[in-house]
Short mmCIF file of C-alpha atoms in Angstrom, two decimals:
data_model
loop_
_atom_site.label_atom_id
_atom_site.label_comp_id
_atom_site.label_asym_id
_atom_site.label_seq_id
_atom_site.Cartn_x
_atom_site.Cartn_y
_atom_site.Cartn_z
CA UNK O 933 34.34 -77.03 -206.40
CA UNK O 934 32.64 -75.28 -209.34
CA UNK O 935 29.23 -76.44 -210.50
CA UNK O 936 30.68 -77.40 -213.89
CA UNK O 937 33.27 -79.64 -212.22
CA UNK O 938 30.60 -81.25 -210.03
CA UNK O 939 28.46 -82.01 -213.09
CA UNK O 940 31.46 -83.47 -214.92
CA UNK O 941 32.32 -85.63 -211.89
CA UNK O 942 28.80 -87.06 -211.92
CA UNK O 943 29.10 -87.92 -215.62
CA UNK O 944 32.53 -89.47 -215.09
CA UNK O 945 31.21 -91.52 -212.18
CA UNK O 946 28.32 -92.64 -214.39
CA UNK O 947 30.73 -93.83 -217.07
CA UNK O 948 32.81 -95.81 -214.59
CA UNK O 949 29.99 -97.16 -212.47
CA UNK O 950 30.40 -94.88 -209.45
CA UNK O 951 27.61 -93.71 -207.20
CA UNK O 952 27.97 -89.99 -207.74
CA UNK O 953 28.74 -86.96 -205.64
CA UNK O 954 27.64 -87.08 -202.00
CA UNK O 955 25.64 -84.07 -200.84
CA UNK O 956 24.60 -84.45 -197.21
CA UNK O 957 25.57 -85.92 -193.89
CA UNK O 958 23.43 -88.42 -192.01
CA UNK O 959 21.65 -85.92 -189.74
CA UNK O 960 20.75 -83.70 -192.68
CA UNK O 961 19.45 -86.69 -194.62
CA UNK O 962 17.21 -87.65 -191.70
CA UNK O 963 15.74 -84.14 -191.51
CA UNK O 964 15.13 -83.98 -195.23
CA UNK O 965 13.54 -87.41 -195.35
CA UNK O 966 11.09 -86.38 -192.62
CA UNK O 967 10.21 -83.22 -194.53
CA UNK O 968 9.89 -85.22 -197.76
CA UNK O 969 7.35 -87.55 -196.13
CA UNK O 970 5.36 -84.52 -194.96
CA UNK O 971 5.48 -83.01 -198.46
CA UNK O 972 4.26 -86.27 -200.00
CA UNK O 973 1.31 -86.31 -197.59
CA UNK O 974 0.46 -82.74 -198.58
CA UNK O 975 0.69 -83.55 -202.28
CA UNK O 976 -1.18 -86.81 -201.89
CA UNK O 977 -1.12 -89.95 -203.96
CA UNK O 978 -2.96 -90.19 -207.25
CA UNK O 979 -4.18 -93.25 -209.10
CA UNK O 980 -5.26 -91.15 -212.08
CA UNK O 981 -4.32 -92.40 -215.54
CA UNK O 982 -3.14 -89.85 -218.14
CA UNK O 983 -5.35 -89.67 -221.23
CA UNK O 984 -3.96 -91.53 -224.23
CA UNK O 985 -2.96 -89.16 -227.03
CA UNK O 986 -1.41 -91.72 -229.39
CA UNK O 987 -2.39 -91.42 -233.01
CA UNK O 988 -2.00 -89.32 -236.13
CA UNK O 989 -1.92 -85.51 -236.06
CA UNK O 990 -2.24 -83.23 -239.10
CA UNK O 991 -3.49 -86.05 -241.34
CA UNK O 992 -4.88 -83.56 -243.88
CA UNK O 993 -1.34 -82.28 -244.51
CA UNK O 994 -0.49 -85.56 -246.23
CA UNK O 995 -2.58 -84.48 -249.22
CA UNK O 996 -1.61 -80.80 -249.48
CA UNK O 997 1.08 -79.05 -251.50
CA UNK O 998 4.11 -80.52 -253.27
CA UNK O 999 4.96 -84.09 -252.37
CA UNK O 1000 1.38 -84.97 -251.54
CA UNK O 1001 0.62 -88.27 -249.78
CA UNK O 1002 3.82 -87.87 -247.82
CA UNK O 1003 4.38 -90.29 -244.98
CA UNK O 1004 4.12 -89.06 -241.40
CA UNK O 1005 6.98 -88.07 -239.17
CA UNK O 1006 7.21 -90.38 -236.18
CA UNK O 1007 7.41 -88.77 -232.74
CA UNK O 1008 7.89 -90.78 -229.55
CA UNK O 1009 7.63 -89.55 -225.98
CA UNK O 1010 9.36 -91.35 -223.11
CA UNK O 1011 9.81 -90.66 -219.43
CA UNK O 1012 7.75 -89.99 -216.33
CA UNK O 1013 4.35 -88.57 -215.38
CA UNK O 1014 5.18 -85.19 -216.87
CA UNK O 1015 5.95 -86.79 -220.22
CA UNK O 1016 2.78 -88.88 -219.93
CA UNK O 1017 0.62 -85.81 -219.17
CA UNK O 1018 -0.64 -86.75 -215.72
CA UNK O 1019 -2.93 -84.11 -214.27
CA UNK O 1020 -5.03 -83.14 -217.32
CA UNK O 1021 -8.29 -84.64 -218.50
CA UNK O 1022 -8.15 -84.30 -222.28
CA UNK O 1023 -5.66 -85.98 -224.61
CA UNK O 1024 -5.14 -82.73 -226.47
CA UNK O 1025 -3.76 -81.12 -223.29
CA UNK O 1026 -0.91 -83.60 -222.87
CA UNK O 1027 2.65 -82.68 -223.88
CA UNK O 1028 2.71 -85.41 -226.54
CA UNK O 1029 -0.40 -84.08 -228.30
CA UNK O 1030 0.81 -80.48 -228.06
CA UNK O 1031 4.22 -81.36 -229.49
CA UNK O 1032 2.76 -83.56 -232.24
CA UNK O 1033 0.34 -80.82 -233.33
CA UNK O 1034 3.07 -78.18 -233.23
CA UNK O 1035 5.53 -80.35 -235.13
CA UNK O 1036 2.92 -81.11 -237.80
CA UNK O 1037 2.25 -77.38 -238.24
CA UNK O 1038 5.95 -76.51 -238.60
CA UNK O 1039 6.81 -79.46 -240.85
CA UNK O 1040 3.56 -79.18 -242.84
CA UNK O 1041 3.48 -82.93 -242.61
CA UNK O 1042 1.48 -85.45 -240.56
CA UNK O 1043 2.97 -86.64 -237.27
CA UNK O 1044 2.40 -90.07 -235.78
CA UNK O 1045 2.67 -89.96 -231.98
CA UNK O 1046 3.49 -92.82 -229.67
CA UNK O 1047 3.84 -92.18 -225.95
CA UNK O 1048 5.39 -94.89 -223.76
CA UNK O 1049 6.00 -92.67 -220.71
CA UNK O 1050 4.76 -93.99 -217.34
CA UNK O 1051 3.72 -91.97 -214.27
CA UNK O 1052 6.20 -92.45 -211.46
CA UNK O 1053 8.95 -93.67 -213.77
CA UNK O 1054 12.57 -93.10 -212.87
CA UNK O 1055 15.56 -93.38 -215.16
CA UNK O 1056 15.75 -97.12 -214.49
CA UNK O 1057 12.48 -97.57 -216.43
CA UNK O 1058 13.92 -96.06 -219.61
CA UNK O 1059 15.44 -99.35 -220.74
CA UNK O 1060 12.02 -100.98 -220.71
CA UNK O 1061 10.41 -98.02 -222.46
CA UNK O 1062 13.04 -98.00 -225.21
CA UNK O 1063 12.60 -101.74 -225.73
CA UNK O 1064 8.83 -101.29 -225.95
CA UNK O 1065 9.31 -98.51 -228.46
CA UNK O 1066 11.93 -100.11 -230.68
CA UNK O 1067 10.85 -103.73 -230.45
CA UNK O 1068 12.61 -106.78 -229.13
CA UNK O 1069 15.62 -106.48 -231.43
CA UNK O 1070 16.18 -102.85 -230.43
CA UNK O 1071 16.42 -101.62 -234.02
CA UNK O 1072 12.92 -100.24 -234.48
CA UNK O 1073 12.47 -102.08 -237.75
CA UNK O 1074 9.45 -103.94 -239.00
CA UNK O 1075 6.05 -104.49 -237.50
CA UNK O 1076 7.53 -105.46 -234.13
CA UNK O 1077 8.17 -101.77 -233.52
CA UNK O 1078 4.48 -101.06 -233.26
CA UNK O 1079 3.53 -100.92 -236.92
CA UNK O 1080 5.09 -97.54 -237.65
CA UNK O 1081 7.46 -98.95 -240.26
CA UNK O 1082 10.66 -98.09 -238.39
CA UNK O 1083 12.18 -96.33 -235.42
CA UNK O 1084 10.86 -92.87 -234.49
CA UNK O 1085 12.32 -89.91 -236.32
CA UNK O 1086 12.61 -88.00 -233.07
CA UNK O 1087 12.18 -88.86 -229.40
CA UNK O 1088 11.29 -86.48 -226.59
CA UNK O 1089 12.44 -87.70 -223.18
CA UNK O 1090 11.47 -86.09 -219.86
CA UNK O 1091 12.91 -87.77 -216.78
CA UNK O 1092 14.75 -87.02 -213.56
CA UNK O 1093 12.24 -85.60 -211.09
CA UNK O 1094 11.42 -88.98 -209.55
CA UNK O 1095 15.13 -89.82 -209.34
CA UNK O 1096 15.58 -86.77 -207.12
CA UNK O 1097 12.55 -87.44 -204.92
CA UNK O 1098 13.56 -91.10 -204.48
CA UNK O 1099 17.23 -90.24 -203.79
CA UNK O 1100 18.62 -92.19 -206.76
CA UNK O 1101 22.37 -91.51 -206.93
CA UNK O 1102 22.90 -88.94 -209.70
CA UNK O 1103 25.60 -90.98 -211.42
CA UNK O 1104 23.19 -93.93 -211.67
CA UNK O 1105 20.48 -91.67 -213.12
CA UNK O 1106 22.89 -90.30 -215.72
CA UNK O 1107 24.22 -93.75 -216.59
CA UNK O 1108 20.70 -95.10 -217.21
CA UNK O 1109 19.71 -92.06 -219.28
CA UNK O 1110 22.92 -92.33 -221.31
CA UNK O 1111 22.22 -95.98 -222.10
CA UNK O 1112 18.71 -95.13 -223.32
CA UNK O 1113 19.90 -92.22 -225.46
CA UNK O 1114 22.68 -94.36 -226.95
CA UNK O 1115 20.16 -97.03 -227.98
CA UNK O 1116 17.84 -94.49 -229.55
CA UNK O 1117 20.71 -92.81 -231.41
CA UNK O 1118 21.95 -96.20 -232.65
CA UNK O 1119 18.46 -96.86 -234.04
CA UNK O 1120 18.64 -93.62 -236.03
CA UNK O 1121 16.50 -91.41 -233.79
CA UNK O 1122 17.10 -87.77 -233.05
CA UNK O 1123 16.82 -87.30 -229.29
CA UNK O 1124 15.78 -84.26 -227.27
CA UNK O 1125 15.86 -84.58 -223.49
CA UNK O 1126 13.97 -82.27 -221.19
CA UNK O 1127 16.29 -82.23 -218.21
CA UNK O 1128 15.25 -82.55 -214.58
CA UNK O 1129 12.94 -79.67 -213.65
CA UNK O 1130 13.60 -77.36 -210.72
CA UNK O 1131 11.84 -79.16 -207.88
CA UNK O 1132 12.48 -76.27 -205.53
CA UNK O 1133 9.26 -74.60 -206.67
CA UNK O 1134 6.84 -77.32 -205.57
CA UNK O 1135 4.35 -75.60 -203.28
CA UNK O 1136 4.11 -78.14 -200.42
CA UNK O 1137 7.89 -78.40 -200.03
CA UNK O 1138 9.28 -76.36 -197.11
CA UNK O 1139 12.79 -75.14 -196.37
CA UNK O 1140 15.44 -76.50 -196.14
CA UNK O 1141 14.09 -79.30 -198.35
CA UNK O 1142 13.09 -76.74 -200.98
CA UNK O 1143 16.65 -75.42 -201.20
CA UNK O 1144 18.10 -78.92 -201.31
CA UNK O 1145 15.62 -80.03 -203.98
CA UNK O 1146 16.57 -77.05 -206.13
CA UNK O 1147 20.28 -77.66 -205.74
CA UNK O 1148 20.02 -81.40 -206.41
CA UNK O 1149 17.70 -81.11 -209.40
CA UNK O 1150 19.90 -78.49 -211.06
CA UNK O 1151 23.00 -80.62 -210.53
CA UNK O 1152 21.26 -83.58 -212.12
CA UNK O 1153 20.02 -81.42 -215.01
CA UNK O 1154 23.56 -80.21 -215.75
CA UNK O 1155 24.97 -83.75 -215.64
CA UNK O 1156 22.15 -85.02 -217.87
CA UNK O 1157 22.97 -82.30 -220.39
CA UNK O 1158 26.66 -83.20 -220.59
CA UNK O 1159 25.89 -86.88 -221.11
CA UNK O 1160 23.15 -86.36 -223.72
CA UNK O 1161 25.04 -83.76 -225.76
CA UNK O 1162 28.16 -85.93 -225.86
CA UNK O 1163 26.02 -88.73 -227.33
CA UNK O 1164 24.76 -86.46 -230.12
CA UNK O 1165 21.43 -85.49 -228.59
CA UNK O 1166 20.08 -82.10 -227.55
CA UNK O 1167 18.68 -80.92 -224.25
CA UNK O 1168 16.17 -78.33 -223.14
CA UNK O 1169 16.20 -77.03 -219.59
CA UNK O 1170 12.75 -77.64 -218.10
CA UNK O 1171 13.16 -75.23 -215.25
CA UNK O 1172 10.15 -73.54 -216.86
CA UNK O 1173 8.11 -76.57 -215.99
CA UNK O 1174 8.41 -75.84 -212.29
CA UNK O 1175 10.49 -72.70 -212.53
CA UNK O 1176 9.98 -68.92 -212.32
CA UNK O 1177 6.73 -68.81 -214.29
CA UNK O 1178 5.29 -71.65 -212.22
CA UNK O 1179 6.52 -70.09 -209.00
CA UNK O 1180 4.84 -66.81 -209.91
CA UNK O 1181 1.55 -68.40 -211.05
CA UNK O 1182 1.15 -71.63 -209.07
CA UNK O 1183 -2.65 -71.67 -209.19
CA UNK O 1184 -2.63 -71.44 -212.99
CA UNK O 1185 0.36 -73.58 -213.86
CA UNK O 1186 0.20 -76.33 -211.23
CA UNK O 1187 -2.52 -78.96 -211.29
CA UNK O 1188 -4.89 -79.77 -208.42
CA UNK O 1189 -2.20 -81.75 -206.55
CA UNK O 1190 0.15 -78.71 -206.63
CA UNK O 1191 2.85 -80.97 -208.09
CA UNK O 1192 1.98 -81.90 -211.67
CA UNK O 1193 1.43 -79.14 -214.24
CA UNK O 1194 -2.01 -77.96 -215.28
CA UNK O 1195 -3.05 -77.75 -218.92
CA UNK O 1196 -1.63 -74.22 -219.04
CA UNK O 1197 1.58 -75.44 -217.44
CA UNK O 1198 2.04 -78.22 -219.99
CA UNK O 1199 1.45 -75.73 -222.79
CA UNK O 1200 4.13 -73.43 -221.36
CA UNK O 1201 6.64 -76.29 -221.21
CA UNK O 1202 5.74 -77.54 -224.70
CA UNK O 1203 6.31 -74.08 -226.19
CA UNK O 1204 9.83 -74.15 -224.79
CA UNK O 1205 10.42 -77.70 -226.05
CA UNK O 1206 9.02 -77.47 -229.59
CA UNK O 1207 11.71 -75.27 -231.24
CA UNK O 1208 14.47 -77.69 -230.21
CA UNK O 1209 12.42 -80.66 -231.37
CA UNK O 1210 12.06 -78.98 -234.76
CA UNK O 1211 15.74 -78.00 -234.89
CA UNK O 1212 16.72 -81.62 -234.29
CA UNK O 1213 14.83 -82.52 -237.48
CA UNK O 1214 16.26 -79.62 -239.49
CA UNK O 1215 12.93 -77.77 -239.50
CA UNK O 1216 14.11 -74.68 -237.59
CA UNK O 1217 16.48 -71.97 -238.85
CA UNK O 1218 20.04 -72.89 -237.88
CA UNK O 1219 21.76 -69.89 -239.47
CA UNK O 1220 21.04 -67.54 -236.56
CA UNK O 1221 24.28 -66.36 -234.98
CA UNK O 1222 24.49 -66.69 -231.19
CA UNK O 1223 23.33 -63.49 -229.53
CA UNK O 1224 25.70 -62.47 -226.75
CA UNK O 1225 23.09 -60.06 -225.40
CA UNK O 1226 20.86 -63.07 -224.72
CA UNK O 1227 23.75 -64.97 -223.12
CA UNK O 1228 24.05 -67.33 -226.09
CA UNK O 1229 27.31 -68.66 -227.43
CA UNK O 1230 29.65 -71.58 -227.98
CA UNK O 1231 31.03 -72.79 -224.64
CA UNK O 1232 32.74 -75.84 -223.20
CA UNK O 1233 29.96 -78.38 -222.77
CA UNK O 1234 30.34 -78.44 -218.97
CA UNK O 1235 29.83 -74.67 -218.68
CA UNK O 1236 26.97 -74.71 -221.18
CA UNK O 1237 25.26 -77.44 -219.16
CA UNK O 1238 25.46 -75.49 -215.91
CA UNK O 1239 24.25 -72.28 -217.56
CA UNK O 1240 21.29 -74.13 -219.10
CA UNK O 1241 20.31 -75.65 -215.75
CA UNK O 1242 20.10 -72.13 -214.31
CA UNK O 1243 17.78 -70.76 -217.00
CA UNK O 1244 14.65 -72.51 -218.17
CA UNK O 1245 14.01 -73.07 -221.84
CA UNK O 1246 17.71 -73.09 -222.75
CA UNK O 1247 18.90 -75.49 -225.45
CA UNK O 1248 22.30 -77.15 -225.53
CA UNK O 1249 23.53 -78.91 -228.67
CA UNK O 1250 26.89 -80.32 -229.69
CA UNK O 1251 29.12 -78.27 -231.97
CA UNK O 1252 32.43 -80.13 -232.18
CA UNK O 1253 34.80 -81.75 -229.75
CA UNK O 1254 34.27 -80.46 -226.21
CA UNK O 1255 32.22 -77.46 -227.37
CA UNK O 1256 28.48 -76.93 -227.30
CA UNK O 1257 26.03 -74.28 -228.47
CA UNK O 1258 23.98 -72.59 -225.75
CA UNK O 1259 20.85 -71.07 -227.29
CA UNK O 1260 17.56 -69.52 -226.24
CA UNK O 1261 15.24 -70.30 -229.14
CA UNK O 1262 12.26 -68.03 -229.63
CA UNK O 1263 9.09 -69.77 -228.64
CA UNK O 1264 6.34 -70.42 -231.12
CA UNK O 1265 2.71 -70.28 -230.14
CA UNK O 1266 1.29 -73.77 -230.25
CA UNK O 1267 -1.73 -74.58 -232.40
CA UNK O 1268 -4.65 -76.06 -230.54
CA UNK O 1269 -4.13 -79.79 -230.42
CA UNK O 1270 -6.60 -81.65 -232.59
CA UNK O 1271 -8.14 -85.01 -231.84
CA UNK O 1272 -5.77 -87.68 -233.07
CA UNK O 1273 -6.80 -90.15 -235.74
CA UNK O 1274 -6.01 -93.81 -235.18
CA UNK O 1275 -2.53 -94.86 -236.27
CA UNK O 1276 -2.25 -96.36 -239.78
CA UNK O 1277 -2.43 -100.15 -240.01
CA UNK O 1278 0.81 -102.06 -239.62
CA UNK O 1279 3.04 -101.57 -242.63
CA UNK O 1280 0.92 -98.73 -244.02
CA UNK O 1281 2.96 -95.82 -245.26
CA UNK O 1282 0.19 -93.30 -246.00
CA UNK O 1283 -2.12 -91.94 -243.32
CA UNK O 1284 -5.87 -91.77 -243.83
CA UNK O 1285 -7.44 -88.52 -244.95
CA UNK O 1286 -9.50 -86.50 -242.53
CA UNK O 1287 -13.21 -87.28 -242.80
#
C-alpha cells in the first residue's frame, strides 16, 4: 500500500472513530517497548519548567509609521514541550518568543503572545488548551478569553511526538487534532500546525526502534497534514526539528537531555515555521509560482502530505477541492527576541510604549 493511501486511511479512520492502521505484531511490539524503556532511561526525566514568554513583542511598532497606535496581532502557541520551549533557560529562546519577534518584524506591528502548551502533552490535551485559550464559551470573545479582546489571529500548534512515544493510535491522534483545529477555525483563527517531527534522529534511540520511530512519526505527520489542510489550516513539516540538520549537529541542536532542542535548535525550527505563519496572515508574498526545480507544485492533498513528511520545512496549504500547494518557503533570519512587555490590561486595545 502506498504511503499516501496509508495516510488517507488514518484520516478516514479518524473521521469514523477507528483506531488506525496497525503496524507491528505482538513480538515486535514487545521488543520495541523494551528498547523504548531503555531509551527513556538514557534520556532521563526532567521536572524543568519552560520559561514563560507571554507578553507583548515589538511594542514600539504601535507608534511608528502610518496607522500609528495600531492594535497588536494576537499569536497563540499550543502543543507539547517543544511548543512550550522546554530545554532552554531564557524566555527569548523559546519558539513562542522567536515567532512573536519575527512576526512583529515582518508585520511592522506589535504581537501579543500567549502560550498554553504543556510539556508532555499529547493530542488529547489540545481540547483543554483550546478551551483555556478561547474561554469557556469557545468563541474567544470578551475578557474571558484572557483579556486580549478576542480570539487569536493565528495559532501555532506543535504536537504528535508524545503520541508516537506513548503508542497513541494514529487515527485517535488525528481525530483529536482535527477537533482542535476545527474549533480554532470556527473562532476565526488562522492555524498553522507543525507536524510530528522525525523521532528517528533521537540520539539514545537504537535500531530497530529508530527505524520504527521514523516510519511511525512520518506516517502521523502525513495524516496530520491531510486533516489540517482539509479544515482550512496550513502545515509545516518539522522534520528539521529532529531531522537532517539535527542528525548532523546533535551537540549543537539537541539540548542537554539529547531529546529536546537547544536554543540553536529552536531557532532553526522557528525559521522554518515563520514564513508559513506570515503567509497565513497575508504578510508573505503569495504571487510566487511553484518552482518545479525545488519540487514545488499543486498536488493531490494526500501526495502533498507524504512529500512534506519526507522533507523538513515544507509547507502544505489548501488550493481547491482535493488539491494542495506544496511549497518550500525561503527562510528569513530571525531577529533577536526581545524581552516581552506585560500584556495590556483586559479590554485595552493599545499596547504600552516602550520605556
